[in-house]
mmCIF file of C-alpha atoms in Angstrom:
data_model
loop_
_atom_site.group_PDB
_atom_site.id
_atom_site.type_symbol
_atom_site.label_atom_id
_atom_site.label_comp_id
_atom_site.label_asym_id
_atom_site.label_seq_id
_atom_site.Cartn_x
_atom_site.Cartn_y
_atom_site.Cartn_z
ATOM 1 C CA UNK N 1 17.496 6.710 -12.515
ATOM 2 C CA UNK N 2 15.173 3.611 -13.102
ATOM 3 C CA UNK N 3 18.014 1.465 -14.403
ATOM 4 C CA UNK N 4 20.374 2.579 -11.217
ATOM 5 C CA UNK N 5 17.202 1.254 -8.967
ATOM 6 C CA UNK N 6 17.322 -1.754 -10.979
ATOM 7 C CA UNK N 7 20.856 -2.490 -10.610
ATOM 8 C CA UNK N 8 20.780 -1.939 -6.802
ATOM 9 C CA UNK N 9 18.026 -3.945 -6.316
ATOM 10 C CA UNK N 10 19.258 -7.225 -8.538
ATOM 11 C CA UNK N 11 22.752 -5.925 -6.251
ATOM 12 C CA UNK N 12 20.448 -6.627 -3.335
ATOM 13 C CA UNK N 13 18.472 -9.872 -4.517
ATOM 14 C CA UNK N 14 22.266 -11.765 -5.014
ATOM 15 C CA UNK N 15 23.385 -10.587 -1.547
ATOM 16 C CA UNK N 16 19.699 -11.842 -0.420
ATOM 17 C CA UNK N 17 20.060 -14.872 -2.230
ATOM 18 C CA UNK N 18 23.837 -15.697 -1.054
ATOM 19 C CA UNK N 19 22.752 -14.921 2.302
ATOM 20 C CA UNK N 20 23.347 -18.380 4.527
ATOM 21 C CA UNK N 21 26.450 -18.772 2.790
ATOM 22 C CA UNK N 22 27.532 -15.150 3.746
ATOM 23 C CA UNK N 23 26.848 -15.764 7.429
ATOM 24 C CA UNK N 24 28.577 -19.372 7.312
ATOM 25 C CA UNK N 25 31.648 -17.381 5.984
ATOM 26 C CA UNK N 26 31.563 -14.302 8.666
ATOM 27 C CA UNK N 27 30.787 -16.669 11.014
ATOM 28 C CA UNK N 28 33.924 -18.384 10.158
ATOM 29 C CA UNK N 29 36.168 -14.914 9.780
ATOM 30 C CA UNK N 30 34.965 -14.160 13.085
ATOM 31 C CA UNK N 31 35.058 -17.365 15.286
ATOM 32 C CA UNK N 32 38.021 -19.401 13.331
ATOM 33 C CA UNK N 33 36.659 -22.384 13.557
ATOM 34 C CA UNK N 34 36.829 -25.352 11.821
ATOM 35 C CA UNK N 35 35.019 -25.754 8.824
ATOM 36 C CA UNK N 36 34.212 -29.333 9.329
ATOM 37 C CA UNK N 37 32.630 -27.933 12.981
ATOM 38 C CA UNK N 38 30.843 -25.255 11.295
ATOM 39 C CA UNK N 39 29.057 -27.182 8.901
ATOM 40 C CA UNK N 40 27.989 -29.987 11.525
ATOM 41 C CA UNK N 41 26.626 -27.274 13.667
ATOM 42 C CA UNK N 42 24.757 -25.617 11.119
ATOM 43 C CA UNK N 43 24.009 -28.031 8.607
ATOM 44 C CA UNK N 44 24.014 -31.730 10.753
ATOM 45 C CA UNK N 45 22.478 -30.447 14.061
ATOM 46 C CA UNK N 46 19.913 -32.669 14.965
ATOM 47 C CA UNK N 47 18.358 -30.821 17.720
ATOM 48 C CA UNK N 48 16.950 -28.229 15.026
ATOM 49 C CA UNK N 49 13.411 -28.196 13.891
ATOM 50 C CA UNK N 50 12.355 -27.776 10.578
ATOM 51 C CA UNK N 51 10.825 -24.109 11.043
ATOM 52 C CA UNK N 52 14.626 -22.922 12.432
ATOM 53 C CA UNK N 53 16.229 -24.842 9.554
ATOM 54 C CA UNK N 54 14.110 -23.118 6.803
ATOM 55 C CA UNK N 55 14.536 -20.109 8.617
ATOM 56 C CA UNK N 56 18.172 -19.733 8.202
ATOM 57 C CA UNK N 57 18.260 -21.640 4.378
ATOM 58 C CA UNK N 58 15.032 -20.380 2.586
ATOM 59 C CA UNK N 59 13.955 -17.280 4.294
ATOM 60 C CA UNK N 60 16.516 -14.789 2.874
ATOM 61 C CA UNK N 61 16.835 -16.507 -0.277
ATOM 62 C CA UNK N 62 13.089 -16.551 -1.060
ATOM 63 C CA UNK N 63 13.156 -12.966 -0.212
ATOM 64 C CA UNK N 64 15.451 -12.021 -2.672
ATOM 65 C CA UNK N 65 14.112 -14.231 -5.226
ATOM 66 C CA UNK N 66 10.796 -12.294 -4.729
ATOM 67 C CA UNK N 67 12.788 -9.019 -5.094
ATOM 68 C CA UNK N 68 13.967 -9.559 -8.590
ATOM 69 C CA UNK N 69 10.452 -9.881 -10.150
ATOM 70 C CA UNK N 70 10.303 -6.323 -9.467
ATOM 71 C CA UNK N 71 6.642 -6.182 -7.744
ATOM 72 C CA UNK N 72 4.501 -4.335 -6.029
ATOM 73 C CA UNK N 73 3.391 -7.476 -4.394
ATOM 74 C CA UNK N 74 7.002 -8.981 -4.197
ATOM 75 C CA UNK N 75 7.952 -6.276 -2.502
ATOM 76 C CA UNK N 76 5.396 -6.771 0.349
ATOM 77 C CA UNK N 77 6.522 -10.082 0.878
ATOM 78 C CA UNK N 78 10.283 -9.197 0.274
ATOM 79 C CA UNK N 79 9.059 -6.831 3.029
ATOM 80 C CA UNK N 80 7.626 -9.186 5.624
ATOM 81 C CA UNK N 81 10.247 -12.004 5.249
ATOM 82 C CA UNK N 82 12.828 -9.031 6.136
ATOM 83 C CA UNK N 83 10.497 -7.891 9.657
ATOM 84 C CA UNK N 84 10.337 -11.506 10.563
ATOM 85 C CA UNK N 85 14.458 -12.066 10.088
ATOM 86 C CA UNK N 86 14.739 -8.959 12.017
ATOM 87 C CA UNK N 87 12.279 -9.877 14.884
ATOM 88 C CA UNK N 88 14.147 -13.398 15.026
ATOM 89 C CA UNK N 89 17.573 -11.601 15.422
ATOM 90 C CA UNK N 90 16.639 -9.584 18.251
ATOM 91 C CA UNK N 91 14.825 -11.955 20.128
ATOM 92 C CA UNK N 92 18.153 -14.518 19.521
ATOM 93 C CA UNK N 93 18.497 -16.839 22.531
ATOM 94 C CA UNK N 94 22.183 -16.856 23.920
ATOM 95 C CA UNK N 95 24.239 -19.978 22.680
ATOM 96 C CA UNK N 96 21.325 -21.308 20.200
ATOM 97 C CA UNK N 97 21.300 -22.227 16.503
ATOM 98 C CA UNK N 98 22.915 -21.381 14.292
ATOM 99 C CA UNK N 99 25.457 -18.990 15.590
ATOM 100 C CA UNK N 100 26.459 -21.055 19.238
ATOM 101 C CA UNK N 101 27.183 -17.019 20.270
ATOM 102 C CA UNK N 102 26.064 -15.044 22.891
ATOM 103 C CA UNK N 103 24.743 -12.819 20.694
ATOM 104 C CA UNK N 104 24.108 -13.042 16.533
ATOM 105 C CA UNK N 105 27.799 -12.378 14.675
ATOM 106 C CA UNK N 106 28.406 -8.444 13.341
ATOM 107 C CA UNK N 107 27.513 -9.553 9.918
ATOM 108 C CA UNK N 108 24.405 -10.562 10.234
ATOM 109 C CA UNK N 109 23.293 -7.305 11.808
ATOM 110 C CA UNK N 110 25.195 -5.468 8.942
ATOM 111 C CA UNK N 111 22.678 -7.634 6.340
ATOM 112 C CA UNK N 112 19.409 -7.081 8.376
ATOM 113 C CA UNK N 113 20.388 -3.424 8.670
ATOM 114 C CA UNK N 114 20.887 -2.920 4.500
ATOM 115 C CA UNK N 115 17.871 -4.983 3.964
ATOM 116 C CA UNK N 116 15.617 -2.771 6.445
ATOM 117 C CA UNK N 117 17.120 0.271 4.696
ATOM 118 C CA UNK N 118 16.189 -0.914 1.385
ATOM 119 C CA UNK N 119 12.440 -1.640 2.943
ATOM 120 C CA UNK N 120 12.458 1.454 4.059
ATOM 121 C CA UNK N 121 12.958 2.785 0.563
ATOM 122 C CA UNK N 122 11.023 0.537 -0.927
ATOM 123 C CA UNK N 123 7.223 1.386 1.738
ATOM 124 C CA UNK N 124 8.504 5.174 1.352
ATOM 125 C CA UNK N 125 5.682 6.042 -1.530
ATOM 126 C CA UNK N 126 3.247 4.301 0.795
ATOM 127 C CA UNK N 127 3.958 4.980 3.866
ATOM 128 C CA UNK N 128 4.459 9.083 2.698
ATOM 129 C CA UNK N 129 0.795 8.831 1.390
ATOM 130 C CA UNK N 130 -0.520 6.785 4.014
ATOM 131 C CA UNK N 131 1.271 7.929 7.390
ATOM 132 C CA UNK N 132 3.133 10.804 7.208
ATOM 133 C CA UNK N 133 0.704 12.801 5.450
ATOM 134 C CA UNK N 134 0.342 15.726 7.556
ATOM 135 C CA UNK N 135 -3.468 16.082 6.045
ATOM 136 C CA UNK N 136 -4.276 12.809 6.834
ATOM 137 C CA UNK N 137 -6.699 13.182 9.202
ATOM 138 C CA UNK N 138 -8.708 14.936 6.755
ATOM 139 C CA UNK N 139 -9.181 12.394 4.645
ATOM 140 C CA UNK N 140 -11.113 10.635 7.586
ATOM 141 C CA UNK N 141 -13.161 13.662 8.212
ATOM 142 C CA UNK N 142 -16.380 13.507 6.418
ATOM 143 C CA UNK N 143 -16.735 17.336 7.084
ATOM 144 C CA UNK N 144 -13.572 17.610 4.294
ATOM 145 C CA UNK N 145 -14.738 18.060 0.647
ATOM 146 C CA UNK N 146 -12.593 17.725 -2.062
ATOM 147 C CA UNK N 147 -13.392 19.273 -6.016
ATOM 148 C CA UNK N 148 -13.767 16.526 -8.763
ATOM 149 C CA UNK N 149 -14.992 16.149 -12.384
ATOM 150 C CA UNK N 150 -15.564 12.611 -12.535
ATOM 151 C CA UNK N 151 -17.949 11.092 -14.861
ATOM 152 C CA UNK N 152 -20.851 9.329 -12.799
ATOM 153 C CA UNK N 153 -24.338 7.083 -13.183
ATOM 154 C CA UNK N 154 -27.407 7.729 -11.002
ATOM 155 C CA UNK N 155 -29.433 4.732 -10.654
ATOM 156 C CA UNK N 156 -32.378 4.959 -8.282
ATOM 157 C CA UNK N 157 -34.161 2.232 -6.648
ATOM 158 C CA UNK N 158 -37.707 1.361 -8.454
ATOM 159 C CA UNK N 159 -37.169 4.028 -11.298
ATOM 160 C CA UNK N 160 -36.195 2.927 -14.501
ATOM 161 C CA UNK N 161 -33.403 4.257 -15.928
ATOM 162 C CA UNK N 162 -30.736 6.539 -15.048
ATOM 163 C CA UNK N 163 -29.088 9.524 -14.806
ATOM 164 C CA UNK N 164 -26.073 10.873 -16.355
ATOM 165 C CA UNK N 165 -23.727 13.650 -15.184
ATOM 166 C CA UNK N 166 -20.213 14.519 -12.727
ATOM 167 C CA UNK N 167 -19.482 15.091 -9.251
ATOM 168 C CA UNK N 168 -18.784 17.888 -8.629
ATOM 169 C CA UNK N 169 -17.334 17.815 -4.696
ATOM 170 C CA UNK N 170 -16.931 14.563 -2.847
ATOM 171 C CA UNK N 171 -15.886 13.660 0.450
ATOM 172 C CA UNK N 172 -15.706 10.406 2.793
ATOM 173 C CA UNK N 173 -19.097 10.913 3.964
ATOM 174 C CA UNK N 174 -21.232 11.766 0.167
ATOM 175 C CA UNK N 175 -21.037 13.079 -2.955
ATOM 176 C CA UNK N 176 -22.659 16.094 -4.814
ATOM 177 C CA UNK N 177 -23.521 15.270 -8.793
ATOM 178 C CA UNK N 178 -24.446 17.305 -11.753
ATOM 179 C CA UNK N 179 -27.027 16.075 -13.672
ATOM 180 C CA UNK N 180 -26.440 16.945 -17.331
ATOM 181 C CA UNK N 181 -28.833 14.023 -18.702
ATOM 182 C CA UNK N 182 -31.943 12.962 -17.095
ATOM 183 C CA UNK N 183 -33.268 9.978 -18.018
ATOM 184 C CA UNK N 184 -35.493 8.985 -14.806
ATOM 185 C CA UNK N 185 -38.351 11.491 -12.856
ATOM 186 C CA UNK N 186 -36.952 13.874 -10.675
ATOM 187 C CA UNK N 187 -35.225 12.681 -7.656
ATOM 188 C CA UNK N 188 -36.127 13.758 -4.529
ATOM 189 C CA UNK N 189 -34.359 12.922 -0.629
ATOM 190 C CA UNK N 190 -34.460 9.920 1.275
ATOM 191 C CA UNK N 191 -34.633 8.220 -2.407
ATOM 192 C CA UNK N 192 -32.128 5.231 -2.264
ATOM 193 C CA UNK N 193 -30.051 3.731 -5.030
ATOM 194 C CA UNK N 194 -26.454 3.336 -6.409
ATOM 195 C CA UNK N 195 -23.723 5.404 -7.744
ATOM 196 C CA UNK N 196 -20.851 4.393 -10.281
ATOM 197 C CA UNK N 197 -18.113 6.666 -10.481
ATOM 198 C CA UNK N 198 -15.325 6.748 -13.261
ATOM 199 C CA UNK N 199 -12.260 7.699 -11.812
ATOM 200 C CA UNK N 200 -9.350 8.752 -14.215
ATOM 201 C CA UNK N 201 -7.759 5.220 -14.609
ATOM 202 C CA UNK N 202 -11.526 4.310 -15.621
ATOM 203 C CA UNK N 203 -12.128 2.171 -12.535
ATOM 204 C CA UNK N 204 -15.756 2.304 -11.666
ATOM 205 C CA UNK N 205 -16.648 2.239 -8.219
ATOM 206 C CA UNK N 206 -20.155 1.316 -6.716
ATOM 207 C CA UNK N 207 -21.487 3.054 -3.723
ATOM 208 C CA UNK N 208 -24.918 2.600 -2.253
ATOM 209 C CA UNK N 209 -26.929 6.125 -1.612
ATOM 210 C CA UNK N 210 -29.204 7.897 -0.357
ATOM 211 C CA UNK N 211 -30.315 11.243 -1.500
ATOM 212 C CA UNK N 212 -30.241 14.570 0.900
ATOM 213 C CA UNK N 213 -30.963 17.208 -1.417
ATOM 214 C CA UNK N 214 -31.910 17.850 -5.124
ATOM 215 C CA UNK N 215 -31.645 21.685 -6.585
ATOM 216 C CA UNK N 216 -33.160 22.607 -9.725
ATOM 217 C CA UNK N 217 -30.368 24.597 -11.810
ATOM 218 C CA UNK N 218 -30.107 26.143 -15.086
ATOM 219 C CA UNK N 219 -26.789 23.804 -16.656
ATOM 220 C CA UNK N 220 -28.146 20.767 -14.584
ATOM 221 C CA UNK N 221 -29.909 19.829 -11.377
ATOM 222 C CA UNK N 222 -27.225 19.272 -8.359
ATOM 223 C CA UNK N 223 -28.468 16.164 -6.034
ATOM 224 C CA UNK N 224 -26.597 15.409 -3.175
ATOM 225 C CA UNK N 225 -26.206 12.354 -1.414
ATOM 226 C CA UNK N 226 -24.863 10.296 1.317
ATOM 227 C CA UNK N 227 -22.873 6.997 0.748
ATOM 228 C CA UNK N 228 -24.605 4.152 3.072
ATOM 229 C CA UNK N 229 -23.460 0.731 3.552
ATOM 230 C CA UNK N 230 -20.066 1.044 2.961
ATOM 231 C CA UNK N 231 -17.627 -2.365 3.172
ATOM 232 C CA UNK N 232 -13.771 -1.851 3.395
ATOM 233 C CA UNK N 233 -13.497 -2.355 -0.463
ATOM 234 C CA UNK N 234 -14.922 -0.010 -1.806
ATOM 235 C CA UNK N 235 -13.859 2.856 1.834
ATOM 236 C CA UNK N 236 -10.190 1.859 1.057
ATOM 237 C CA UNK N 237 -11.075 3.112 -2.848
ATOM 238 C CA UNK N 238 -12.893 5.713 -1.883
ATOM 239 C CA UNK N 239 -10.127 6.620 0.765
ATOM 240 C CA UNK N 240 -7.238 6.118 -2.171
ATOM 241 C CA UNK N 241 -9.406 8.951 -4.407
ATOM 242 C CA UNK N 242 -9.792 11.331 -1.595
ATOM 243 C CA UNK N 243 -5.829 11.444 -1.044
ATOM 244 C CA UNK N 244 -5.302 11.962 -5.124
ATOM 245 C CA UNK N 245 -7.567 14.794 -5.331
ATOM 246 C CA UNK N 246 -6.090 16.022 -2.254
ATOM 247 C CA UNK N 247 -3.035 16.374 -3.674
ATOM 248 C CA UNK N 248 -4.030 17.687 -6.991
ATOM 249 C CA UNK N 249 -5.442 20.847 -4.981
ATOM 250 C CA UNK N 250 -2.011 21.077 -3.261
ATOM 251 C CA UNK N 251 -0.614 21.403 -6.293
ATOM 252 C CA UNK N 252 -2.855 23.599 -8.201
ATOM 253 C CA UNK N 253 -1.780 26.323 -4.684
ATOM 254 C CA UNK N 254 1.541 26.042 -5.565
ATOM 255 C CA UNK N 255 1.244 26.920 -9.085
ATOM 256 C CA UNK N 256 1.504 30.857 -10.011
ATOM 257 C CA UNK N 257 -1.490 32.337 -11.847
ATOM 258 C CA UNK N 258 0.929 32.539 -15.105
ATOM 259 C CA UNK N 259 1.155 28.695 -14.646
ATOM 260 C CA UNK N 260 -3.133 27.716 -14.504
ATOM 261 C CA UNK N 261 -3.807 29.933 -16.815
#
């Protein structure tokens, strides 16, 4: 399956990368004119400004060369370059460079259509987590806690040293921790500090705290806490974990009992 994607999308990046010449050619097919006339028009015109001439010569190309380094940012640009060519096709002004048409020619809405397919394949991961996640909303909702077992550090301010432990629920408005090893005096709310998390591609995250609660418990004391302060960073990361472990409970549901156990 990986090689097929890989063979479509180097299919892709020489079709990208050909592009100008492609038009030039069903521009030709469907006007019949002159070669010498279609390359003085496109190529020689002197009425064309840099921006329009890159436009139709590097664009595409670049595009495509981006493509074939197989990218997560590559395809982003890929991506953009293909919205702009799209935006400039539709807003094409009658009889203007480089087609001298009325409207574009059929092929180059055939390209612009494959290439917006293949972005659309391409932003499908993302834009399935991001937008058409029918929980979405309750990733937002601070009111929505998830289950975790992450590893975390307590640090609080003007106390030396820290505590060890796991969170055990989280959500986009706090976090609740187990203290397994306590190596600073007992906590207690409207204490302020900061909290690393390990998440399970040990990435640590930093948020800045401030306690609500503390409960005394026989396997560890639970303190729970509200995240203050927080800059897009380390939201977007915090948003990022909330989807993942949202998903992990959707698919502990579907499992049969046969299948946890």
């Amino acid at each position: 399956m990986k090689n097929s994607s890989s063979k479509i999308i180097l299919l892709l990046s020489g079709f990208l990368i050909l592009d100008p010449f492609l038009r030039i050619l069903s521009f030709k097919i469907s006007t019949g004119m002159d070669w010498a006339l279609i390359w003085d028009n496109i190529v020689e015109n002197g009425n064309v400004s840099a921006f329009r001439f890159m436009e139709f010569w590097i664009f595409t190309p670049l595009a495509g060369l981006f493509l074939l380094t197989l990218s997560r940012f590559a395809n982003i640009i890929y991506s953009i370059l293909t919205l702009y060519k799209f935006y400039s096709l539709v807003t094409y002004t009658p009889y203007d460079w480089p087609y001298f048409a009325a409207r574009p020619h059929f092929g180059a809405f055939c390209i612009i259509t494959v290439n917006l397919v293949f972005v659309g394949i391409l932003m499908w991961p993302l834009m399935k987590k991001y937008i058409f996640s029918y929980h979405f909303k309750d990733v937002w909702d601070a009111r929505g806690r998830y289950h975790a077992n992450f590893k975390a550090t307590l640090y609080l301010n003007g106390r030396e040293g820290f505590s060890c432990g796991r969170i055990k629920n989280i959500s986009s408005g706090g976090a609740l921790i187990n203290i397994t090893d306590i190596k600073i005096p007992m906590a207690k709310p409207k204490d302020e500090g900061i909290l690393i998390i390990e998440t399970d591609n040990k990435e640590h995250l930093y948020f800045d705290i401030e306690l609500v609660n503390t409960t005394i418990a026989p396997k560890g004391d639970l303190i729970g806490m509200e995240f203050v302060n927080m800059g897009p960073k380390i939201s977007l990361a915090l948003l990022n974990m909330l989807i993942d472990l949202r998903a992990s409970d959707a698919e502990k549901e579907k499992r049969t009992p046969s299948e946890v156990l």
